[in-house]
Tab-separated table of C-alpha atoms in Angstrom:
chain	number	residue	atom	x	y	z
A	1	UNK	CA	47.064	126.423	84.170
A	2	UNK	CA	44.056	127.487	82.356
A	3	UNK	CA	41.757	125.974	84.803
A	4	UNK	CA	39.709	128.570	86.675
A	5	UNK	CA	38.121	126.536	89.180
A	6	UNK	CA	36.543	129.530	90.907
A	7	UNK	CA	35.045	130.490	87.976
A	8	UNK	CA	33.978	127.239	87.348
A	9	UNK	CA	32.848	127.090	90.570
A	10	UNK	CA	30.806	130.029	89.988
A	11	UNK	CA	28.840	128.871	87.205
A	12	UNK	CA	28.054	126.068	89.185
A	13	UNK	CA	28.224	122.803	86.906
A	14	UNK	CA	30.591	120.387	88.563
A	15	UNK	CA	29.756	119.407	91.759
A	16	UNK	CA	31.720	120.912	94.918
A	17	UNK	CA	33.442	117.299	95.713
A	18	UNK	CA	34.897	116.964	92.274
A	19	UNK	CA	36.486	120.681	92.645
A	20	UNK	CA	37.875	119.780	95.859
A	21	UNK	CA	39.183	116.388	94.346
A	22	UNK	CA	40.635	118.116	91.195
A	23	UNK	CA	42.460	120.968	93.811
A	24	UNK	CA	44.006	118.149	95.620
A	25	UNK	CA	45.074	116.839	92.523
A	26	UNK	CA	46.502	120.222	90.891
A	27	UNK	CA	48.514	120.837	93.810
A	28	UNK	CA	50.104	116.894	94.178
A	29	UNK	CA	50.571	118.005	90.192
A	30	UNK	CA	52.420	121.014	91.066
A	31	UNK	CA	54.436	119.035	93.879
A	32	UNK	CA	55.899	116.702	92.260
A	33	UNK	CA	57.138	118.933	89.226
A	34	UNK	CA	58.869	120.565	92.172
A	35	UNK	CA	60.080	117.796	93.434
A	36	UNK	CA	61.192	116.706	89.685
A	37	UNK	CA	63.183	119.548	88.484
A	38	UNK	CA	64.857	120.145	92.511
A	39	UNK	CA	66.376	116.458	92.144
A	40	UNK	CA	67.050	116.145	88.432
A	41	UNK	CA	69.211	119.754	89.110
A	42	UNK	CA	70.658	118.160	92.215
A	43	UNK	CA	71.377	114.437	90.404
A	44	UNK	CA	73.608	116.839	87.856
A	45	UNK	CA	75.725	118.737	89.594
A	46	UNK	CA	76.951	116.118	91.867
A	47	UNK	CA	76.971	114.241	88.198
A	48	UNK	CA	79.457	117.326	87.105
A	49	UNK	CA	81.191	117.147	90.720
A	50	UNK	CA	82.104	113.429	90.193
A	51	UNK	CA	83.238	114.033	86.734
A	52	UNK	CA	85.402	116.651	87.660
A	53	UNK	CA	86.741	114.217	90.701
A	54	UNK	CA	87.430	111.039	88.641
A	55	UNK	CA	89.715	113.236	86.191
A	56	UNK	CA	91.642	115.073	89.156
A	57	UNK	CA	92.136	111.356	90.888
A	58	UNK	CA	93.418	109.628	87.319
A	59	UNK	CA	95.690	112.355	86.626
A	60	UNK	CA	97.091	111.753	89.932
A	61	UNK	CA	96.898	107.771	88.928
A	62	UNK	CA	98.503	108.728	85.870
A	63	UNK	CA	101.257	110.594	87.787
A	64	UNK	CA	102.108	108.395	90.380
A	65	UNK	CA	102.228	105.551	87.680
A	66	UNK	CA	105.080	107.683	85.914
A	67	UNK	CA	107.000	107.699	89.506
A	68	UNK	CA	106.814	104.356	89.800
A	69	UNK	CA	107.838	102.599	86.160
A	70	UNK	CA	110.671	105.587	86.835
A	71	UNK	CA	112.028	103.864	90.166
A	72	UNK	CA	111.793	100.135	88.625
A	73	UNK	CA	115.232	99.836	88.849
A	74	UNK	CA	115.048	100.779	92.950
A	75	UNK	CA	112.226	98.549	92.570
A	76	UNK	CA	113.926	95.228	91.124
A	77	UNK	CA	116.852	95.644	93.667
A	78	UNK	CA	114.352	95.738	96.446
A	79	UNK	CA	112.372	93.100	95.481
A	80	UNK	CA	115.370	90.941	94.770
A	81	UNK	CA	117.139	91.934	98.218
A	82	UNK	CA	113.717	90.567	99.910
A	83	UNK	CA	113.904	87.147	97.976
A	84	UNK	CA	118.003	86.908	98.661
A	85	UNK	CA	116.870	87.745	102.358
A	86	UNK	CA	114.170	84.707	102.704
A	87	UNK	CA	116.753	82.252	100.895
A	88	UNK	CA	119.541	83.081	103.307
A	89	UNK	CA	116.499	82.229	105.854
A	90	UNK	CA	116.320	79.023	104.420
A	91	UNK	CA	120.049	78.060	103.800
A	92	UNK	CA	121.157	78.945	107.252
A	93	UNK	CA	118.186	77.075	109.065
A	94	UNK	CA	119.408	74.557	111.805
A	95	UNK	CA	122.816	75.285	111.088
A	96	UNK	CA	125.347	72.884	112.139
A	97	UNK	CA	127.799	74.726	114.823
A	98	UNK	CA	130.813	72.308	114.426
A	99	UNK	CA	133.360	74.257	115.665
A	100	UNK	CA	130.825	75.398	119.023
A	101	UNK	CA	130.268	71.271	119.451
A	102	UNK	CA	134.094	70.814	119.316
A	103	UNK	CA	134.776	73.381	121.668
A	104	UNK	CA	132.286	72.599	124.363
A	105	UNK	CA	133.954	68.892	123.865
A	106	UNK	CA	137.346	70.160	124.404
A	107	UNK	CA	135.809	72.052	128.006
A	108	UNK	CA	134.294	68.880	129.458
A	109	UNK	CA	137.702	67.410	129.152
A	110	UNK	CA	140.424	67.343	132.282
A	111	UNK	CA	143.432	69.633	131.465
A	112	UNK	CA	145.418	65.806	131.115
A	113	UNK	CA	143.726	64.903	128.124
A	114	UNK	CA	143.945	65.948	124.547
A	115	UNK	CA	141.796	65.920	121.131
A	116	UNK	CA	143.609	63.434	118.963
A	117	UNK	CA	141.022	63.126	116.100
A	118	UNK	CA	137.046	64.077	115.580
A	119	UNK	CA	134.902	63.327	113.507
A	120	UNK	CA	131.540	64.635	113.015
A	121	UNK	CA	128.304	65.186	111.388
A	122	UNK	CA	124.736	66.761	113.123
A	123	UNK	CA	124.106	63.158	114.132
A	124	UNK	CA	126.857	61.950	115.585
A	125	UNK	CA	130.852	61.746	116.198
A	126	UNK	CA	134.070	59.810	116.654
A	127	UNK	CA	136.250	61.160	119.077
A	128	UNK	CA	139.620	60.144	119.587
A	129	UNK	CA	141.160	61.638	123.437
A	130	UNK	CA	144.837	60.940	124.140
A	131	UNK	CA	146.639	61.372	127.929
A	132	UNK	CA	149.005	59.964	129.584
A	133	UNK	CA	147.685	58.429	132.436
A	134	UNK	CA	145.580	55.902	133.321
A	135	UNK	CA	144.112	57.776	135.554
A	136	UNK	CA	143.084	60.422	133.459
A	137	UNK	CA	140.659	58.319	131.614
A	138	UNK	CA	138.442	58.296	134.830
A	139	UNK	CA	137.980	62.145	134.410
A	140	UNK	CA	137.416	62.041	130.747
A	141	UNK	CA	134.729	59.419	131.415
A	142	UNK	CA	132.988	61.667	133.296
A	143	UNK	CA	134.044	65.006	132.306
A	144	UNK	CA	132.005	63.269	128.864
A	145	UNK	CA	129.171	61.991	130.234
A	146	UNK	CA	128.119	65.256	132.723
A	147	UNK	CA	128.419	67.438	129.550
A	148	UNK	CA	125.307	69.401	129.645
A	149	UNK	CA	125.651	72.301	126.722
A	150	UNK	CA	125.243	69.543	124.546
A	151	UNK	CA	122.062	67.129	123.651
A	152	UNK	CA	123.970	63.867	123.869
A	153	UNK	CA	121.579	60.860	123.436
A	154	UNK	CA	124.076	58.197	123.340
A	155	UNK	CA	127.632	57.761	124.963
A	156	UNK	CA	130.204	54.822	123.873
A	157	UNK	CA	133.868	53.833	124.717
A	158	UNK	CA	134.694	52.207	121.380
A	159	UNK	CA	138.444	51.647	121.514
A	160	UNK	CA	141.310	51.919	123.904
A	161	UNK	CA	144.703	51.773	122.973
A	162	UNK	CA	148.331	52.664	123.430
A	163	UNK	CA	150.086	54.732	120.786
A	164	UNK	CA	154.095	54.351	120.192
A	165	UNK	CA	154.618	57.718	122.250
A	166	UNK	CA	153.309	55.795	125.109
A	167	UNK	CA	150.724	58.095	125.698
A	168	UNK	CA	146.633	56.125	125.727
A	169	UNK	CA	144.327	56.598	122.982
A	170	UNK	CA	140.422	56.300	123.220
A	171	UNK	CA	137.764	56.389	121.262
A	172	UNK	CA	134.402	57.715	121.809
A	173	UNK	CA	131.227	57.544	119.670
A	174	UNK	CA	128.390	60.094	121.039
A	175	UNK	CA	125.604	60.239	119.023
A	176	UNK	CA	123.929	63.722	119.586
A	177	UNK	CA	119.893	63.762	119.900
A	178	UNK	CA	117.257	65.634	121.095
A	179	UNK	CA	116.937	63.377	124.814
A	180	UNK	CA	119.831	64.273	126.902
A	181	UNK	CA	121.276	61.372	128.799
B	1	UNK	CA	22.700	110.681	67.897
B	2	UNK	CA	25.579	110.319	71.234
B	3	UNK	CA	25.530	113.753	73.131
B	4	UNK	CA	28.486	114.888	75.254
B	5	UNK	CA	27.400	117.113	77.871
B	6	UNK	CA	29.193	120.226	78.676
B	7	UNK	CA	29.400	119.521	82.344
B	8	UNK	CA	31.608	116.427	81.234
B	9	UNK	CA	33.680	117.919	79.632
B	10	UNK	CA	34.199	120.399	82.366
B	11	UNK	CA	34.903	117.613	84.364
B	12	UNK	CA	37.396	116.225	82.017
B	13	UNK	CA	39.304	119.574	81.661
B	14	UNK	CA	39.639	119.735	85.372
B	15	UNK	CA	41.608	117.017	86.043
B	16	UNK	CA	43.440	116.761	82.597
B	17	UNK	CA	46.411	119.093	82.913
B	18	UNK	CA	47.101	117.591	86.733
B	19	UNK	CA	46.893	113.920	85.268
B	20	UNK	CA	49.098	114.311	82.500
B	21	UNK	CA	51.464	116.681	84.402
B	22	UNK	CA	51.802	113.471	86.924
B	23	UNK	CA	51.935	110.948	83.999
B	24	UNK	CA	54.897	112.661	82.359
B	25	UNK	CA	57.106	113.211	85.769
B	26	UNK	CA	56.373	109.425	86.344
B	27	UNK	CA	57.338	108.702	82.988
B	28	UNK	CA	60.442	111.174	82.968
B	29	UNK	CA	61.796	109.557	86.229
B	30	UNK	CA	61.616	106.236	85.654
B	31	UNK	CA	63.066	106.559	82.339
B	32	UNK	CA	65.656	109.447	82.767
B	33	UNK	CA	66.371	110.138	86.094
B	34	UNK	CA	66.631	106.664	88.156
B	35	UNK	CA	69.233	105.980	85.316
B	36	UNK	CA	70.992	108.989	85.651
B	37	UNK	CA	71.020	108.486	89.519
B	38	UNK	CA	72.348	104.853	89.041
B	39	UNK	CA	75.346	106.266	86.431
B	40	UNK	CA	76.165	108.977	89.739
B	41	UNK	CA	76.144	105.450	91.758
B	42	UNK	CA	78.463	103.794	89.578
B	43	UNK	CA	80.552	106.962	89.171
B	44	UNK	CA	80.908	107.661	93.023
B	45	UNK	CA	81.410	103.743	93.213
B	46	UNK	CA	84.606	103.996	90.939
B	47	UNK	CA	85.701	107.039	92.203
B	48	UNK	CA	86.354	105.165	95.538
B	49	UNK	CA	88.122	102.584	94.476
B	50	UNK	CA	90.335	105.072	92.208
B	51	UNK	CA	91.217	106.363	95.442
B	52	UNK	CA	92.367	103.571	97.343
B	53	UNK	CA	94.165	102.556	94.266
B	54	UNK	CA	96.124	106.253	94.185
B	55	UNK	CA	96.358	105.610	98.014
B	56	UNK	CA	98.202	102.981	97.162
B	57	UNK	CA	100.285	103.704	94.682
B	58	UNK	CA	101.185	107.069	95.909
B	59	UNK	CA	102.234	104.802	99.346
B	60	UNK	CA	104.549	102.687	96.805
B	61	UNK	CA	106.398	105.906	94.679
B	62	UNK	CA	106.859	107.578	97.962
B	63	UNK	CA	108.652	104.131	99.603
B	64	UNK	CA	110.495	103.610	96.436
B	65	UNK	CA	111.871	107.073	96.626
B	66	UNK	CA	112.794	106.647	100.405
B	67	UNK	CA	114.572	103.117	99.186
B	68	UNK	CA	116.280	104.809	96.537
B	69	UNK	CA	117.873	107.672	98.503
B	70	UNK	CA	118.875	104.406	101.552
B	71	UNK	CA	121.425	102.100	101.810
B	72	UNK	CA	119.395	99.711	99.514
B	73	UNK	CA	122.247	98.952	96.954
B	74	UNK	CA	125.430	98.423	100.003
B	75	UNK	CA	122.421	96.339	101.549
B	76	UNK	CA	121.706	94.073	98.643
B	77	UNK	CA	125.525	94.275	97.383
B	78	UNK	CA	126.098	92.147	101.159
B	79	UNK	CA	122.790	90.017	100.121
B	80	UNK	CA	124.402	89.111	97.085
B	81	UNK	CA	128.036	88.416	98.742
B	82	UNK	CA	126.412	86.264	101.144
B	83	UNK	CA	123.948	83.994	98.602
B	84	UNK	CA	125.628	84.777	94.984
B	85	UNK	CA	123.006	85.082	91.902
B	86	UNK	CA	125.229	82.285	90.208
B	87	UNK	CA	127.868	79.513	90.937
B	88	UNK	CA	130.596	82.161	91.505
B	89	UNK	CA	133.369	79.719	92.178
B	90	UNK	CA	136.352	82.790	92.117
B	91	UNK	CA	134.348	84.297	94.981
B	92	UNK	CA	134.761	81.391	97.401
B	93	UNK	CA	138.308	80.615	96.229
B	94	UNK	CA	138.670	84.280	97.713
B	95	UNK	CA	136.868	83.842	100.949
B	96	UNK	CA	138.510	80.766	102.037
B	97	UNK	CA	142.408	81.998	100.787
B	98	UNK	CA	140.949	85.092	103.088
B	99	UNK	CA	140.432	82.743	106.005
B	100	UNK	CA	143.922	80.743	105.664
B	101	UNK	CA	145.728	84.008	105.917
B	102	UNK	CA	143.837	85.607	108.765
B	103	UNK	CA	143.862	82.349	110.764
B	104	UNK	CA	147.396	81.051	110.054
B	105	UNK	CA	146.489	77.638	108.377
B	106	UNK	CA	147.634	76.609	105.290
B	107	UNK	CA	144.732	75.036	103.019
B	108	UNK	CA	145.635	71.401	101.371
B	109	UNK	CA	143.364	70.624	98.933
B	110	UNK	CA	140.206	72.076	97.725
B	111	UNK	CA	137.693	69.141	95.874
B	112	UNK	CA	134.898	71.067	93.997
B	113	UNK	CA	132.946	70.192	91.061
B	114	UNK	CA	131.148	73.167	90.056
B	115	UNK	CA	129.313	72.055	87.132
B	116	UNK	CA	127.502	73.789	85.048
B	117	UNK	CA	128.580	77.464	84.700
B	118	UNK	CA	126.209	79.442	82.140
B	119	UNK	CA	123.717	81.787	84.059
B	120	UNK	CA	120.912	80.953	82.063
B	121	UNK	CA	120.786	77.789	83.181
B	122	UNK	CA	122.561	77.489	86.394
B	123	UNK	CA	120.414	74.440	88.365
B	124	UNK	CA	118.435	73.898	84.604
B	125	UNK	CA	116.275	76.774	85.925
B	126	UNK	CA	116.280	80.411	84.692
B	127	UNK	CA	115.119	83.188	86.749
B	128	UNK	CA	113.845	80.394	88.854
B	129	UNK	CA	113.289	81.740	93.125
B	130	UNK	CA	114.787	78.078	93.754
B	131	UNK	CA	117.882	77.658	96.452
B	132	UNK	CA	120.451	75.767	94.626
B	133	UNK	CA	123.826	74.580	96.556
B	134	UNK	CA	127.259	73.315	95.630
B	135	UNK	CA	129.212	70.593	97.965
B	136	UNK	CA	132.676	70.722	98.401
B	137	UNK	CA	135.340	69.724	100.782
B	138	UNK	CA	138.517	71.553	101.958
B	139	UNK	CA	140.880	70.497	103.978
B	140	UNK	CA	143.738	72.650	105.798
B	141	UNK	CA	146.603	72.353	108.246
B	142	UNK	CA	147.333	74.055	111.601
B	143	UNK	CA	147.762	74.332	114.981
B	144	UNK	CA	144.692	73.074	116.967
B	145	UNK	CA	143.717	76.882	117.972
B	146	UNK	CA	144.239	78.126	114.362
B	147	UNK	CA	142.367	75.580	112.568
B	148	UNK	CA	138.959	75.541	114.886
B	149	UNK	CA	139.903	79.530	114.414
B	150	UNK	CA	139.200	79.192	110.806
B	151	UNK	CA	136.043	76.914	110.980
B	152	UNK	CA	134.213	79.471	113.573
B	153	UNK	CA	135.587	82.279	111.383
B	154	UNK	CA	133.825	80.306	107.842
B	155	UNK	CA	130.689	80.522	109.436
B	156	UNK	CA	130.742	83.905	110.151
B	157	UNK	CA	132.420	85.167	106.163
B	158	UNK	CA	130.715	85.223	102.891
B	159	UNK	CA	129.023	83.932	101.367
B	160	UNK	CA	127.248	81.792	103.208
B	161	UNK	CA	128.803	78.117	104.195
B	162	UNK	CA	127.196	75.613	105.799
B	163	UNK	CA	129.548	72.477	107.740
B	164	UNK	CA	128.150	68.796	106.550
B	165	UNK	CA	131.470	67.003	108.398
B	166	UNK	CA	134.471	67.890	110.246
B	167	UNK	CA	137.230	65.444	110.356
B	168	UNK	CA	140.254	66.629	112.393
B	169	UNK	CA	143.344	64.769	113.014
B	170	UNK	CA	146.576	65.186	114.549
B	171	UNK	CA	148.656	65.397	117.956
B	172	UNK	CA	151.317	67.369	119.130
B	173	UNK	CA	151.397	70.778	117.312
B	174	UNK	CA	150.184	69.809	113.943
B	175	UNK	CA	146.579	69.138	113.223
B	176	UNK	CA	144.467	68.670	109.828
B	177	UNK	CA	141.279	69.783	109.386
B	178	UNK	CA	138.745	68.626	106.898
B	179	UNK	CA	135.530	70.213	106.231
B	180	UNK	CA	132.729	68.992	104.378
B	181	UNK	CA	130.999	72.380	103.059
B	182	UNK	CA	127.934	73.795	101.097
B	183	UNK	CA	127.248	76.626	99.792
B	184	UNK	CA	124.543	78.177	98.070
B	185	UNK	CA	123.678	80.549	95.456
B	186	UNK	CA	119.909	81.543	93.904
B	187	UNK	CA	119.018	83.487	90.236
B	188	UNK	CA	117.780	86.930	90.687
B	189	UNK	CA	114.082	87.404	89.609
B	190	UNK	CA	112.878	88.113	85.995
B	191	UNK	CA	109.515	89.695	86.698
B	192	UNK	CA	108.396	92.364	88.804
B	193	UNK	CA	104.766	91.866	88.726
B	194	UNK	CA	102.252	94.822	88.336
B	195	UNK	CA	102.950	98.304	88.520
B	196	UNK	CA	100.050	98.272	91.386
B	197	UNK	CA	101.318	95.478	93.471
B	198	UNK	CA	102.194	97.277	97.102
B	199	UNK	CA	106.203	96.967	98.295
B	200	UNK	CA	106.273	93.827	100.554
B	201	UNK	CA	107.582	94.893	104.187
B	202	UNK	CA	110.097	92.468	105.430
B	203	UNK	CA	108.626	89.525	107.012
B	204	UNK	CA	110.086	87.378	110.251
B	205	UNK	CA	112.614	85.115	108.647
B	206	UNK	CA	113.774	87.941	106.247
B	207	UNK	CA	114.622	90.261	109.445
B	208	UNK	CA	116.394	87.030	110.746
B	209	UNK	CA	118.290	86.566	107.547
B	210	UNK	CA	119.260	90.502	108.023
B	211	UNK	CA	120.739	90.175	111.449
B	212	UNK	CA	123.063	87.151	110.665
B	213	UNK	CA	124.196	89.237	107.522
B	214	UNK	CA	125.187	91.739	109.233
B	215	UNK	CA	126.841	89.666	112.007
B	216	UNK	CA	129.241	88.730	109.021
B	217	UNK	CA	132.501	89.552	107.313
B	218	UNK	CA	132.712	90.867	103.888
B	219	UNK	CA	136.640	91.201	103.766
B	220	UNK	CA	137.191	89.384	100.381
B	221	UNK	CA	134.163	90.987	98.958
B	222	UNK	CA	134.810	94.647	97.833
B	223	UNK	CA	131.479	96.720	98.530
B	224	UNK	CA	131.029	100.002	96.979
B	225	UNK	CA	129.722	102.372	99.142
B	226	UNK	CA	128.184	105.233	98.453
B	227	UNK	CA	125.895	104.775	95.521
B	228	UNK	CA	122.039	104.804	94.710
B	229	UNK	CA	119.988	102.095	93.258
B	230	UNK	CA	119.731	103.503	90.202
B	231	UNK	CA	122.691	106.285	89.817
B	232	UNK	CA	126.001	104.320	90.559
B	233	UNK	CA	127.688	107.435	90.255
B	234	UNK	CA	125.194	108.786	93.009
B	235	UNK	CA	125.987	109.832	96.591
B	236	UNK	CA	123.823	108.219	99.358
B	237	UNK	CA	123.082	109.842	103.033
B	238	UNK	CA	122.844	107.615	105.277
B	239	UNK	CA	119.537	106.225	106.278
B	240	UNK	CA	119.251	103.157	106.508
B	241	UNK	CA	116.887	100.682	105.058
B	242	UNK	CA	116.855	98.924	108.316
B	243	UNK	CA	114.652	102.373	109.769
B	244	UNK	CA	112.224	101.778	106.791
C-alpha cells in the first residue's frame, strides 16, 4: 500500500478522525481480500474433488450398465417367469374343486346308497342316488341336508323312481351358495 | 481559476486503494465466484443422484448374476408347462393320455377347437400380457374310484386346467365321466423396459402362483435340468430362486 498514514499523520493535514476512518477501512480492505482468495481456493478444489468424483461414479455407471445389457437374457426369463407367475394367479382364482364337491357328496351318503349320475357346475348340481331300500332314502335325506363341508343354499328332491334292476332312483338338485342352509 | 487543495487530495489517496480494493472483491464475487459456487451446487447435486442411480444398478447386475447362477430356467421351464406361451394343443393331448394311463380310464372323445395357431397372433394380440383360454370337453370311462382319480389328479398336472362341468354317469362298475375344461396359455413379453428399471421382487399372488406350481406334476413335460439362463450347456448349483 503506498499509504503512509503515520507519515501523513505527521505532517499533520488530514484530520485525526479521517485517519482513523481510512485505518478502519484499509484493514476491512485487507479482510475481505483474505476472505476472497481463502474461499475462491476452497470453491476449487472441492470443484476438482467433484470432478474427479462424477468420473469415478460414471465409470462405475458405465460398468455396471455393461453387466447388465450382458445378463438380458437372465433378465427376459425373469421378467417373463414373474408375468407367467401373476397369470397363473389369475387363471387358478376361485377354482372350481369338482372332484372335492363330489367326494364330500359321496361321505354324507349312508353306505346303502350309491352315485348314479352328477352333474355339476360352481352353481349348482343334479344328483342322481340309487339304493335299494326304501328305507334308505330316509338317511340320504338327511345324510344331504346335515352336509356341512359344503355351502349348500338350496336342497330339492326332484324325481323318484324305480329303475328295471329294481333298485330306487332319486334325484336331487342342490344349488351351492354362499348361505348355508 | 478552480484550486484543488493538497489536503484533498490527501484525503482522496487515503481511502482510494481500500475503496477500490473492496469494489473489485464485490465485483469479482458476484460475478465469478457465486457462479462458480452454484456450478459446485449443481455438480454435488448430480453427483448424488449418480449415486443412487449406480446404487441401483449395481443392486440389479448383482441380482441378475445371483438369478443367473439359480434355478431360474427349471423354474420358468415349470411356469411355462403350467401356462404355455401359445395354444400348444400336443402338450395337453400329452397330459391328459398321461392321466388315462396313470388312473386306469380310458378317454372317449376329446372335442377341441383350437383355432387359430400362428404365434404372432395367437388371441389377435402379439406380445400382448393378456390371459387367453381354450374350452374343451373330454370325456372318459372307468370305474367310479378311477375316474374321480383322474379329475383330482387334472387339477393337480400341467398345464393348468380349470373344471367348468362334470357330468358323470353310470351304475354298477362302469361309469363315464365328462369334463367341461379350460385351459390357458399367455405370449411372452416383447420389451424389457429400461436398462435402469430395478428387478421386481415377487409380489403376493405371484408367491401364491409359486406354491400351487410346485404342488404339481410335470410327468408329460420333460424339464431339463441343469442349465443356466443364458448357457444351456451350463451347469447350475443349486440355489434356489425361491431363497432370493
Amino acid at each position: 500500500m503506498a499509504l503512509n498514514i503515520n507519515l501523513l499523520r505527521k505532517t499533520q493535514t488530514i484530520s485525526p478522525a479521517l485517519l482513523n476512518i481510512a485505518k478502519i477501512v484499509q484493514r476491512v480492505a485487507i479482510v475481505l481480500l483474505s476472505v476472497f482468495i481463502l474461499v475462491t481456493i476452497l470453491v476449487f478444489a472441492i470443484r476438482i474433488f467433484f470432478t474427479v468424483e462424477t468420473n469415478q461414479i460414471q465409470n462405475k455407471i458405465n460398468t455396471a450398465t455393461q453387466q447388465i445389457q450382458a445378463e438380458k437374457s437372465t433378465e427376459g426369463v425373469y421378467l417373463s417367469y414373474l408375468q407367467k407367475l401373476s397369470a397363473i394367479d389369475t387363471a387358478a382364482k376361485d377354482r372350481f374343486q369338482a372332484p372335492d364337491i363330489i367326494n364330500k357328496i359321496k361321505k354324507a351318503l349312508p353306505p346303502q346308497a350309491t352315485i348314479s349320475a352328477v352333474s355339476l357346475n360352481k352353481e349348482n348340481f343334479l344328483l342322481g342316488v340309487e339304493f335299494a331300500s326304501l328305507e334308505t332314502l330316509q338317511s340320504v335325506i338327511s345324510g344331504l341336508q346335515n352336509q356341512t363341508e359344503l355351502p349348500v343354499k338350496e336342497f330339492t328332491l326332484q324325481g323318484f323312481d324305480k329303475n328295471l334292476k329294481g333298485k330306487y332312483i332319486t334325484q336331487f338338485q342342490i344349488v351351492m351358495g354362499q348361505n348355508k342352509k | 481559476m478552480f484550486k484543488i487543495s493538497p489536503s484533498f487530495i490527501k484525503q482522496i489517496k487515503l481511502f482510494l486503494f481500500p475503496a477500490v480494493t473492496i469494489f473489485l472483491i464485490l465485483i469479482l464475487t458476484v460475478r465469478f465466484l457465486l457462479p462458480k459456487i452454484e456450478e459446485t451446487q449443481a455438480i454435488f447435486s448430480k453427483n448424488s443422484k449418480d449415486k443412487e442411480t449406480l446404487n441401483s444398478l449395481e443392486n440389479k447386475a448383482k441380482k441378475l448374476t445371483d438369478l443367473k447362477n439359480s434355478t431360474l430356467t427349471v423354474d420358468f421351464q415349470k411356469a411355462e408347462a403350467v401356462l404355455p406361451s401359445d395354444k400348444n394343443i400336443p402338450q395337453i393331448f400329452a397330459s391328459l393320455n398321461q392321466l388315462e394311463r396313470v388312473n386306469g380310464v380310458q378317454l372317449e372323445d376329446l372335442s377341441l377347437k383350437p383355432g387359430i395357431l400362428s404365434k404372432d397372433t395367437v388371441g389377435g394380440k402379439k406380445g400382448g400380457a393378456n390371459l387367453e383360454n381354450l374350452v374343451f370337453s373330454v370325456s372318459l370311462v372307468g370305474n367310479e374310484t378311477s375316474v374321480l382319480a383322474f379329475a383330482e389328479n387334472l387339477l393337480k398336472n400341467a398345464p393348468l386346467f380349470n373344471i367348468n362341468s362334470v357330468t358323470l354317469t353310470g351304475s354298477g362298475g362302469t361309469f363315464r365321466l365328462v369334463l367341461g375344461l379350460t385351459t390357458y396359455y399367455q405370449n411372452l413379453p416383447e420389451t424389457l423396459g429400461k436398462v435402469n428399471s430395478p428387478l421386481p421382487e415377487l409380489s403376493e399372488p405371484q408367491k401364491k402362483a409359486l406354491a400351487l406350481i410346485q404342488s404339481f406334476s410335470f410327468n408329460a413335460i420333460p424339464i431339463e435340468a441343469g442349465t443356466s439362463a443364458s448357457s444351456p450347456s451350463g451347469g447350475l448349483t443349486g440355489k434356489s430362486i425361491f431363497d432370493l
